[in-house]
Short mmCIF file of C-alpha atoms and ligand atoms in Angstrom, two decimals:
data_model
loop_
_atom_site.label_atom_id
_atom_site.label_comp_id
_atom_site.label_asym_id
_atom_site.label_seq_id
_atom_site.Cartn_x
_atom_site.Cartn_y
_atom_site.Cartn_z
CA MET A 1 5.16 36.19 5.77
CA THR A 2 3.16 33.41 7.37
CA THR A 3 4.54 32.05 10.60
CA ARG A 4 4.61 28.37 11.44
CA SER A 5 2.00 28.84 14.14
CA GLU A 6 -0.38 30.66 11.74
CA THR A 7 0.13 27.83 9.25
CA ARG A 8 -0.57 25.26 11.94
CA THR A 9 -3.80 27.03 12.90
CA ALA A 10 -4.91 27.06 9.26
CA LEU A 11 -4.12 23.34 8.96
CA ASP A 12 -6.07 22.61 12.15
CA HIS A 13 -9.10 24.43 10.70
CA LEU A 14 -8.79 22.41 7.52
CA LEU A 15 -8.62 19.15 9.47
CA THR A 16 -11.80 20.06 11.35
CA GLU A 17 -13.47 20.82 8.04
CA ILE A 18 -12.29 17.49 6.59
CA GLU A 19 -13.91 15.68 9.52
CA HIS A 20 -17.19 17.55 9.01
CA ARG A 21 -17.32 17.11 5.25
CA ASN A 22 -16.39 13.43 5.34
CA PRO A 23 -18.36 12.01 8.26
CA ALA A 24 -17.85 8.43 9.43
CA GLN A 25 -14.54 8.01 7.59
CA PRO A 26 -12.07 7.57 10.49
CA GLU A 27 -9.31 6.00 8.40
CA PHE A 28 -9.41 8.91 5.95
CA HIS A 29 -9.30 11.41 8.83
CA GLN A 30 -6.32 9.56 10.28
CA ALA A 31 -4.41 9.57 6.97
CA ALA A 32 -5.17 13.26 6.37
CA HIS A 33 -4.08 14.14 9.93
CA GLU A 34 -0.87 12.20 9.59
CA VAL A 35 0.12 14.11 6.44
CA LEU A 36 -1.17 17.59 7.29
CA GLU A 37 0.40 17.69 10.74
CA THR A 38 3.85 17.39 9.13
CA LEU A 39 3.36 20.03 6.41
CA ALA A 40 3.54 23.22 8.51
CA PRO A 41 7.31 23.74 8.01
CA VAL A 42 7.11 23.50 4.22
CA LEU A 43 4.01 25.71 3.99
CA ALA A 44 5.65 28.34 6.18
CA ALA A 45 8.96 28.20 4.29
CA ARG A 46 7.52 28.24 0.77
CA PRO A 47 4.69 30.80 0.51
CA GLU A 48 3.61 29.57 -2.94
CA TYR A 49 2.34 26.38 -1.26
CA ALA A 50 0.24 28.37 1.18
CA GLU A 51 -1.83 29.64 -1.78
CA PRO A 52 -5.50 29.42 -0.82
CA GLY A 53 -7.05 26.28 -2.16
CA LEU A 54 -3.96 24.16 -2.83
CA VAL A 55 -4.09 21.92 0.24
CA GLU A 56 -7.90 22.03 0.10
CA ARG A 57 -7.78 20.61 -3.44
CA LEU A 58 -5.24 17.99 -2.42
CA VAL A 59 -7.55 16.49 0.22
CA GLU A 60 -10.56 16.35 -2.12
CA PRO A 61 -10.56 13.45 -4.63
CA GLU A 62 -10.93 14.48 -8.26
CA ARG A 63 -13.64 11.85 -8.74
CA GLN A 64 -15.34 9.15 -6.63
CA VAL A 65 -17.28 6.32 -8.23
CA ILE A 66 -19.55 3.97 -6.25
CA PHE A 67 -21.46 1.19 -7.97
CA ARG A 68 -23.56 -1.93 -7.48
CA VAL A 69 -21.89 -5.29 -8.10
CA PRO A 70 -24.47 -8.08 -8.37
CA TRP A 71 -23.24 -11.66 -8.86
CA GLN A 72 -24.48 -15.23 -8.48
CA ASP A 73 -22.84 -17.84 -6.25
CA ASP A 74 -22.46 -21.51 -7.20
CA GLN A 75 -25.95 -22.26 -5.84
CA GLY A 76 -27.51 -19.56 -8.01
CA ARG A 77 -28.15 -17.16 -5.10
CA VAL A 78 -27.75 -13.48 -5.94
CA HIS A 79 -25.37 -11.33 -3.85
CA VAL A 80 -25.05 -7.57 -4.04
CA ASN A 81 -21.71 -5.98 -3.18
CA ARG A 82 -20.58 -2.40 -3.44
CA GLY A 83 -17.76 -1.34 -5.78
CA PHE A 84 -15.57 1.76 -5.42
CA ARG A 85 -12.97 3.64 -7.41
CA VAL A 86 -11.63 6.86 -5.95
CA GLU A 87 -9.60 8.84 -8.50
CA PHE A 88 -7.71 11.07 -6.12
CA ASN A 89 -5.12 13.05 -8.03
CA SER A 90 -3.85 12.97 -11.61
CA ALA A 91 -1.40 15.90 -11.59
CA LEU A 92 1.59 13.57 -12.13
CA GLY A 93 0.05 10.93 -14.40
CA PRO A 94 -2.90 8.57 -14.78
CA TYR A 95 -4.56 7.59 -11.49
CA LYS A 96 -2.68 4.53 -10.22
CA GLY A 97 -3.38 2.25 -7.30
CA GLY A 98 -4.72 -1.13 -6.34
CA LEU A 99 -8.11 -2.73 -5.79
CA ARG A 100 -8.90 -4.22 -2.38
CA PHE A 101 -11.53 -6.95 -1.98
CA HIS A 102 -12.24 -7.34 1.73
CA PRO A 103 -15.38 -7.16 3.90
CA SER A 104 -13.95 -4.13 5.75
CA VAL A 105 -13.89 -2.00 2.59
CA ASN A 106 -16.01 1.16 2.57
CA LEU A 107 -15.62 4.62 1.07
CA GLY A 108 -13.50 5.93 3.97
CA VAL A 109 -11.04 3.04 3.70
CA ILE A 110 -10.67 3.51 -0.06
CA LYS A 111 -10.18 7.27 0.42
CA PHE A 112 -7.45 6.76 3.01
CA LEU A 113 -5.70 4.34 0.67
CA GLY A 114 -6.12 6.68 -2.31
CA PHE A 115 -4.78 9.65 -0.34
CA GLU A 116 -1.69 7.68 0.77
CA GLN A 117 -1.21 6.52 -2.80
CA VAL A 118 -0.92 10.10 -4.12
CA PHE A 119 2.16 10.77 -1.97
CA LYS A 120 3.60 7.28 -2.37
CA ASN A 121 3.39 7.44 -6.13
CA ALA A 122 4.95 10.90 -6.16
CA LEU A 123 7.87 9.58 -4.08
CA THR A 124 8.70 6.94 -6.70
CA GLY A 125 9.69 9.78 -9.05
CA LEU A 126 7.66 8.12 -11.84
CA GLY A 127 4.72 9.56 -13.80
CA ILE A 128 1.77 8.17 -11.85
CA GLY A 129 -1.13 9.90 -10.11
CA GLY A 130 -2.99 8.32 -7.20
CA GLY A 131 -6.21 6.34 -6.90
CA LYS A 132 -7.63 3.29 -5.18
CA GLY A 133 -10.64 1.05 -5.46
CA GLY A 134 -12.19 -2.16 -4.35
CA SER A 135 -15.23 -3.83 -2.90
CA ASP A 136 -16.63 -5.24 0.33
CA PHE A 137 -16.67 -8.64 -1.40
CA ASP A 138 -14.94 -11.39 0.61
CA PRO A 139 -13.06 -13.83 -1.66
CA HIS A 140 -12.28 -16.21 1.24
CA GLY A 141 -14.01 -19.55 0.86
CA ARG A 142 -15.34 -18.66 -2.60
CA SER A 143 -14.74 -20.97 -5.56
CA ASP A 144 -12.73 -19.83 -8.58
CA ALA A 145 -15.98 -19.68 -10.57
CA GLU A 146 -17.59 -17.38 -7.98
CA VAL A 147 -14.54 -15.11 -7.91
CA MET A 148 -14.60 -15.01 -11.72
CA ARG A 149 -18.28 -14.03 -11.84
CA PHE A 150 -17.71 -11.36 -9.21
CA CYS A 151 -14.71 -9.92 -11.10
CA GLN A 152 -16.65 -9.91 -14.36
CA SER A 153 -19.54 -8.04 -12.78
CA PHE A 154 -17.15 -5.58 -11.09
CA MET A 155 -15.38 -4.85 -14.39
CA THR A 156 -18.65 -4.48 -16.28
CA GLU A 157 -19.03 -1.13 -14.49
CA LEU A 158 -15.37 -0.27 -13.78
CA TYR A 159 -14.29 -0.44 -17.45
CA ARG A 160 -15.99 2.92 -18.18
CA HIS A 161 -13.70 4.72 -15.75
CA ILE A 162 -10.28 3.20 -16.48
CA GLY A 163 -7.78 3.08 -19.34
CA GLU A 164 -4.02 3.10 -19.86
CA HIS A 165 -3.96 6.92 -20.02
CA THR A 166 -6.74 7.46 -17.48
CA ASP A 167 -6.66 5.14 -14.50
CA VAL A 168 -4.66 1.93 -14.04
CA PRO A 169 -5.77 -0.39 -11.21
CA ALA A 170 -3.74 -3.28 -9.78
CA GLY A 171 -3.97 -5.63 -6.81
CA ASP A 172 -4.13 -5.07 -3.05
CA ILE A 173 -5.56 -7.23 -0.24
CA GLY A 174 -7.78 -9.95 -1.78
CA VAL A 175 -6.75 -9.12 -5.33
CA GLY A 176 -3.83 -11.08 -6.78
CA GLY A 177 -2.89 -12.69 -10.07
CA ARG A 178 -6.11 -14.73 -10.30
CA GLU A 179 -8.39 -11.70 -9.89
CA ILE A 180 -6.31 -9.48 -12.21
CA GLY A 181 -6.64 -12.23 -14.86
CA TYR A 182 -10.44 -12.32 -14.64
CA LEU A 183 -10.64 -8.51 -14.56
CA PHE A 184 -8.36 -8.15 -17.58
CA GLY A 185 -10.31 -10.79 -19.53
CA GLN A 186 -13.59 -8.98 -18.99
CA TYR A 187 -12.08 -5.58 -19.89
CA ARG A 188 -10.72 -7.04 -23.14
CA ARG A 189 -14.04 -8.65 -23.93
CA ILE A 190 -16.13 -5.51 -23.33
CA THR A 191 -13.81 -3.06 -25.09
CA ASN A 192 -12.50 -5.35 -27.82
CA ARG A 193 -9.03 -3.91 -27.16
CA TRP A 194 -5.76 -5.54 -26.16
CA GLU A 195 -4.81 -2.71 -23.86
CA ALA A 196 -2.13 -4.26 -21.68
CA GLY A 197 -1.43 -1.03 -19.79
CA VAL A 198 -4.93 -0.79 -18.29
CA LEU A 199 -4.11 -3.07 -15.34
CA THR A 200 -0.85 -4.07 -13.67
CA GLY A 201 0.04 -7.23 -11.81
CA LYS A 202 -0.78 -9.28 -14.91
CA GLY A 203 0.67 -12.76 -15.51
CA ALA A 204 4.22 -12.79 -16.88
CA GLY A 205 3.08 -14.55 -20.07
CA TRP A 206 0.48 -11.91 -21.01
CA GLY A 207 1.91 -8.50 -20.31
CA GLY A 208 2.93 -8.72 -16.65
CA SER A 209 6.33 -7.62 -15.38
CA LEU A 210 8.80 -9.99 -13.80
CA ILE A 211 9.41 -9.11 -10.11
CA ARG A 212 6.00 -7.35 -9.78
CA PRO A 213 4.71 -10.04 -7.34
CA GLU A 214 7.89 -9.71 -5.27
CA ALA A 215 8.25 -5.93 -5.51
CA THR A 216 6.40 -4.63 -2.42
CA GLY A 217 8.04 -7.04 0.01
CA TYR A 218 11.48 -6.85 -1.60
CA GLY A 219 11.24 -3.07 -1.68
CA ASN A 220 10.33 -2.84 2.01
CA VAL A 221 13.35 -4.93 2.98
CA LEU A 222 15.58 -2.72 0.81
CA PHE A 223 14.14 0.35 2.56
CA ALA A 224 14.75 -1.18 6.00
CA ALA A 225 18.31 -2.03 4.92
CA ALA A 226 18.86 1.59 3.85
CA MET A 227 17.59 2.87 7.25
CA LEU A 228 19.97 0.47 9.03
CA ARG A 229 22.88 1.51 6.80
CA GLU A 230 22.26 5.09 7.85
CA ARG A 231 22.91 3.91 11.44
CA GLY A 232 26.03 1.98 10.51
CA GLU A 233 24.37 -1.45 10.55
CA ASP A 234 23.18 -4.02 8.05
CA LEU A 235 20.67 -6.86 7.84
CA GLU A 236 23.14 -9.69 8.35
CA GLY A 237 22.16 -11.79 11.38
CA GLN A 238 19.16 -9.67 12.40
CA THR A 239 15.89 -11.34 13.40
CA ALA A 240 12.60 -9.92 12.20
CA VAL A 241 8.93 -10.17 13.11
CA VAL A 242 6.72 -10.03 10.05
CA SER A 243 2.93 -9.89 10.26
CA GLY A 244 0.56 -11.09 7.54
CA SER A 245 0.98 -14.02 5.18
CA GLY A 246 -0.13 -12.59 1.84
CA ASN A 247 1.91 -11.37 -1.07
CA VAL A 248 3.71 -8.59 0.84
CA ALA A 249 4.63 -10.76 3.85
CA ILE A 250 5.82 -13.70 1.73
CA TYR A 251 8.26 -11.67 -0.35
CA THR A 252 9.41 -9.71 2.69
CA ILE A 253 10.36 -12.99 4.35
CA GLU A 254 12.06 -14.21 1.16
CA LYS A 255 14.18 -11.06 0.75
CA LEU A 256 15.15 -10.94 4.44
CA ALA A 257 16.54 -14.46 4.11
CA ALA A 258 18.37 -13.55 0.88
CA LEU A 259 20.10 -10.67 2.68
CA GLY A 260 21.16 -12.74 5.71
CA ALA A 261 18.36 -11.87 8.13
CA ASN A 262 15.80 -14.23 9.61
CA ALA A 263 12.03 -13.71 9.75
CA VAL A 264 10.62 -15.77 12.61
CA THR A 265 6.88 -15.03 12.31
CA CYS A 266 3.92 -14.69 10.01
CA SER A 267 0.21 -14.28 10.82
CA ASP A 268 -3.38 -14.10 9.66
CA SER A 269 -6.62 -13.06 11.34
CA SER A 270 -6.71 -16.32 13.36
CA GLY A 271 -3.32 -15.82 15.08
CA TYR A 272 0.38 -16.08 14.39
CA VAL A 273 3.12 -18.60 13.81
CA VAL A 274 6.52 -18.36 15.45
CA ASP A 275 9.21 -20.49 13.87
CA GLU A 276 12.55 -20.64 15.71
CA LYS A 277 14.40 -21.80 12.61
CA GLY A 278 12.96 -18.98 10.54
CA ILE A 279 9.90 -19.14 8.30
CA ASP A 280 10.28 -21.63 5.43
CA VAL A 281 9.06 -19.42 2.63
CA GLU A 282 8.48 -22.25 0.14
CA LEU A 283 6.16 -24.02 2.61
CA LEU A 284 4.36 -20.74 3.32
CA LYS A 285 3.84 -20.14 -0.42
CA GLN A 286 2.47 -23.67 -0.81
CA VAL A 287 -0.01 -23.23 2.05
CA LYS A 288 -1.11 -19.69 1.24
CA GLU A 289 -0.78 -19.25 -2.51
CA VAL A 290 -1.37 -22.76 -3.86
CA GLU A 291 -3.82 -24.15 -1.27
CA ARG A 292 -5.26 -20.77 -0.15
CA GLY A 293 -5.06 -22.11 3.43
CA ARG A 294 -4.36 -20.57 6.86
CA VAL A 295 -1.12 -20.18 8.80
CA ASP A 296 -1.97 -22.88 11.38
CA THR A 297 -1.55 -25.40 8.53
CA TYR A 298 1.98 -24.06 8.06
CA ALA A 299 2.73 -24.74 11.75
CA GLU A 300 1.26 -28.27 11.56
CA ARG A 301 3.41 -29.19 8.58
CA ARG A 302 6.62 -27.48 9.63
CA GLY A 303 7.35 -29.71 12.63
CA SER A 304 8.83 -28.92 16.02
CA SER A 305 10.47 -25.56 15.23
CA ALA A 306 7.12 -23.85 14.64
CA ARG A 307 4.18 -23.17 16.89
CA PHE A 308 0.80 -21.55 16.19
CA VAL A 309 -0.44 -19.00 18.73
CA PRO A 310 -4.20 -18.56 18.29
CA GLY A 311 -5.41 -14.98 18.61
CA GLY A 312 -1.97 -13.69 19.69
CA ARG A 313 -0.20 -10.56 18.51
CA VAL A 314 2.96 -11.10 16.57
CA TRP A 315 4.62 -8.04 18.15
CA GLU A 316 5.16 -9.92 21.43
CA VAL A 317 7.93 -11.99 19.78
CA PRO A 318 11.31 -10.32 20.47
CA ALA A 319 13.22 -9.22 17.35
CA ASP A 320 15.61 -6.59 15.97
CA LEU A 321 13.23 -5.52 13.21
CA ALA A 322 9.46 -5.36 12.73
CA LEU A 323 7.86 -5.33 9.29
CA PRO A 324 4.07 -5.01 9.59
CA SER A 325 2.70 -6.44 6.34
CA ALA A 326 -0.96 -7.20 7.05
CA THR A 327 -3.35 -4.22 7.26
CA GLN A 328 -4.13 -0.78 8.70
CA ASN A 329 -3.88 -0.13 12.45
CA GLU A 330 -2.52 -3.60 13.25
CA LEU A 331 0.26 -2.19 15.48
CA ASP A 332 -0.92 0.05 18.32
CA GLU A 333 0.78 1.96 21.12
CA ASN A 334 0.94 -1.10 23.42
CA ASP A 335 2.50 -3.16 20.65
CA ALA A 336 5.02 -0.39 20.02
CA ALA A 337 5.89 -0.33 23.74
CA THR A 338 6.43 -4.11 23.64
CA LEU A 339 8.69 -3.80 20.59
CA VAL A 340 10.72 -1.04 22.26
CA ARG A 341 11.04 -3.08 25.47
CA ASN A 342 12.36 -5.96 23.40
CA GLY A 343 15.00 -3.72 21.79
CA VAL A 344 13.62 -3.26 18.27
CA LYS A 345 15.92 -1.15 16.06
CA ALA A 346 13.75 -0.46 13.02
CA VAL A 347 10.09 -0.73 12.00
CA SER A 348 9.27 -0.56 8.31
CA GLU A 349 5.70 -0.60 7.01
CA GLY A 350 4.94 -3.13 4.26
CA ALA A 351 1.19 -2.60 4.66
CA ASN A 352 -0.58 0.75 4.31
CA MET A 353 -0.83 2.63 7.65
CA PRO A 354 -0.36 -0.47 9.84
CA ALA A 355 0.98 1.56 12.80
CA THR A 356 -1.43 3.85 14.65
CA PRO A 357 -0.33 7.50 15.11
CA GLU A 358 0.33 6.85 18.83
CA ALA A 359 2.52 3.86 17.93
CA VAL A 360 4.50 5.92 15.41
CA HIS A 361 5.12 8.69 17.93
CA LEU A 362 6.24 6.25 20.60
CA LEU A 363 8.64 4.48 18.24
CA GLN A 364 10.13 7.74 17.03
CA ARG A 365 10.44 9.12 20.58
CA SER A 366 12.27 5.93 21.55
CA GLY A 367 14.85 6.38 18.78
CA VAL A 368 13.59 3.51 16.61
CA ALA A 369 14.08 4.03 12.85
CA PHE A 370 10.55 4.18 11.43
CA GLY A 371 9.82 3.78 7.71
CA PRO A 372 6.28 4.91 6.82
CA GLY A 373 4.38 2.81 4.25
CA LYS A 374 4.14 5.52 1.66
CA ALA A 375 7.93 5.36 1.35
CA ALA A 376 8.79 1.83 2.50
CA ASN A 377 6.15 -0.07 0.50
CA ALA A 378 6.37 2.03 -2.68
CA GLY A 379 8.29 -0.72 -4.48
CA GLY A 380 5.05 -2.44 -5.53
CA VAL A 381 3.54 0.51 -7.30
CA ALA A 382 6.96 1.49 -8.67
CA VAL A 383 7.27 -1.84 -10.46
CA SER A 384 3.66 -1.42 -11.61
CA ALA A 385 4.80 1.78 -13.32
CA LEU A 386 7.69 -0.20 -14.87
CA GLU A 387 5.11 -2.75 -16.06
CA MET A 388 3.21 0.12 -17.75
CA ALA A 389 6.44 1.28 -19.40
CA GLN A 390 7.12 -2.23 -20.72
CA ASN A 391 3.53 -2.52 -21.99
CA HIS A 392 3.78 0.80 -23.75
CA ALA A 393 7.01 -0.22 -25.48
CA ARG A 394 5.59 -3.72 -26.22
CA THR A 395 8.60 -5.32 -24.60
CA SER A 396 9.54 -7.14 -21.44
CA TRP A 397 12.58 -6.72 -19.30
CA THR A 398 14.64 -9.40 -17.55
CA ALA A 399 14.09 -10.02 -13.85
CA ALA A 400 17.61 -8.71 -13.20
CA ARG A 401 16.86 -5.42 -14.92
CA VAL A 402 13.59 -4.89 -13.03
CA GLU A 403 15.22 -5.72 -9.72
CA GLU A 404 18.08 -3.35 -10.42
CA GLU A 405 15.56 -0.56 -11.11
CA LEU A 406 13.62 -1.45 -7.97
CA THR A 407 16.79 -1.28 -5.86
CA ARG A 408 17.71 2.10 -7.32
CA ILE A 409 14.19 3.48 -6.75
CA MET A 410 14.04 2.30 -3.12
CA ASN A 411 17.47 3.77 -2.37
CA ASP A 412 16.45 7.04 -4.03
CA ILE A 413 13.23 7.19 -1.98
CA HIS A 414 15.24 6.61 1.19
CA THR A 415 17.70 9.37 0.30
CA THR A 416 14.91 11.79 -0.66
CA CYS A 417 13.05 11.22 2.62
CA HIS A 418 16.22 11.47 4.66
CA GLU A 419 17.43 14.67 3.00
CA THR A 420 14.01 16.31 3.07
CA ALA A 421 13.66 15.60 6.79
CA ASP A 422 17.08 17.18 7.37
CA ARG A 423 16.19 20.20 5.25
CA TYR A 424 13.04 20.87 7.31
CA GLY A 425 14.65 20.46 10.71
CA ALA A 426 13.46 16.93 11.48
CA PRO A 427 16.59 14.77 11.11
CA GLY A 428 15.90 11.04 11.02
CA ASP A 429 12.12 11.58 10.80
CA TYR A 430 11.12 9.60 7.69
CA VAL A 431 7.43 10.41 8.21
CA THR A 432 8.02 14.13 7.82
CA GLY A 433 10.54 13.53 5.03
CA ALA A 434 8.17 11.31 3.03
CA ASN A 435 5.16 13.57 3.47
CA ILE A 436 6.97 16.76 2.53
CA ALA A 437 8.88 15.26 -0.40
CA GLY A 438 5.72 13.66 -1.83
CA PHE A 439 3.77 16.86 -1.23
CA GLU A 440 6.36 19.07 -2.97
CA ARG A 441 6.26 17.02 -6.15
CA VAL A 442 2.46 16.89 -6.39
CA ALA A 443 2.01 20.51 -5.28
CA ASP A 444 4.49 21.82 -7.90
CA ALA A 445 2.60 20.00 -10.66
CA MET A 446 -0.78 21.23 -9.37
CA LEU A 447 0.42 24.84 -9.19
CA ALA A 448 1.83 24.67 -12.72
CA GLN A 449 -1.42 23.21 -14.07
CA GLY A 450 -3.74 25.84 -12.63
CA VAL A 451 -6.92 25.65 -10.58
CA ILE A 452 -8.59 22.45 -11.78
N1 LIG B 501 -1.82 -1.88 -3.74
C1 LIG B 501 -0.43 -1.55 -3.87
C2 LIG B 501 -0.12 -0.32 -3.04
O1 LIG B 501 -0.69 -0.14 -1.98
C3 LIG B 501 0.04 -1.48 -5.31
C4 LIG B 501 -0.68 -0.53 -6.22
C5 LIG B 501 -0.29 -0.65 -7.69
O2 LIG B 501 0.57 -1.45 -8.04
O3 LIG B 501 -0.89 0.09 -8.47
O4 LIG B 501 0.71 0.49 -3.36
#
């Protein structure tokens, strides 16, 4: 019988090895740490999981593709970007996960996102494995024609590696409906196949699912509501700080308002907006999605209730709830201390790994309900899987039906995380609950399928 402390020592060795074998990938190390440090109880309690090689296989992607993406700008100058697709784990279904186009993208970032995705996708209860991809291309300030040429060049290599039964990319930061359209067009052209299920996040008129654009933000609010319910509270009348101003932030703000709460902030890399009356989501959509502008324009147009704070951190605005919806490591220990001082009740991650490990520990120690991204933001990929189901059946569901499924899935994820945390002696710890529950599902499938 392995004791917990023996298991912990073995996991520590493995973490050291991960750092050596994957140098200069701090985000991947951080994501691996965050999961492995919560697995000791389940490995000690269930000896089949301690089988040599299981966790070692789980932290090693099944396949990693890196490729050159050359493209010409509107002046005819040639640019060379780097493309990635990390196919992390397919024990539960085809690799599934988004593409991120952002200058910060490198292999370590894509691996951290792919690793998170494996557990997140398992938590949805649907048949999807985990993967992630992207490029260090920066779409900001680029014309539609430049973005189209980039996407076409990117897909000219990526198409060899994907397929509805193999690997199904979608959007992430910098990749929305416009990019998915160009990517899908090039895939169709190269393969001469109408293979709707090869990408998700498509337009509603050509194979996309209703509610997919809304799903990540809506799902995070539903998860936060479930955490509050557990504490005998609801969203009615609560104020929220939301960071970011992309797809996740916009639909988080929209759903908070629909459920009686009030989001008073949004942000981008230039600073944040605080709006006493609550963010006007239609104006934000106009500025960000139609005009592709910045949040200071929102503040200018909104009038006296809103003010733009250049370079500030959104977490300094007092609120009952915090929903980080921008990017990794955007909420550190100091920010967490500020939130706690201001009486925050719940923090729920719309982005992937937005809170640093120190921030998470501080929030949990202070009794704040903390929803980790792999549970709280799983609504996006869950509706992607529903989009695949609709594509496969050559049908499309009503918005009401998709939203009903999304609500059920988010509530189920909350219950699973909560019960799993209880079962392993960590009541109220959604990080442990999410990691162990996701791990159990993937690990069972990997054990059943042999050493591959
Ligand atoms: N990029 C999203 C995520 O982080 C969605 C992935 C998908 O829909 O495949 O989960």
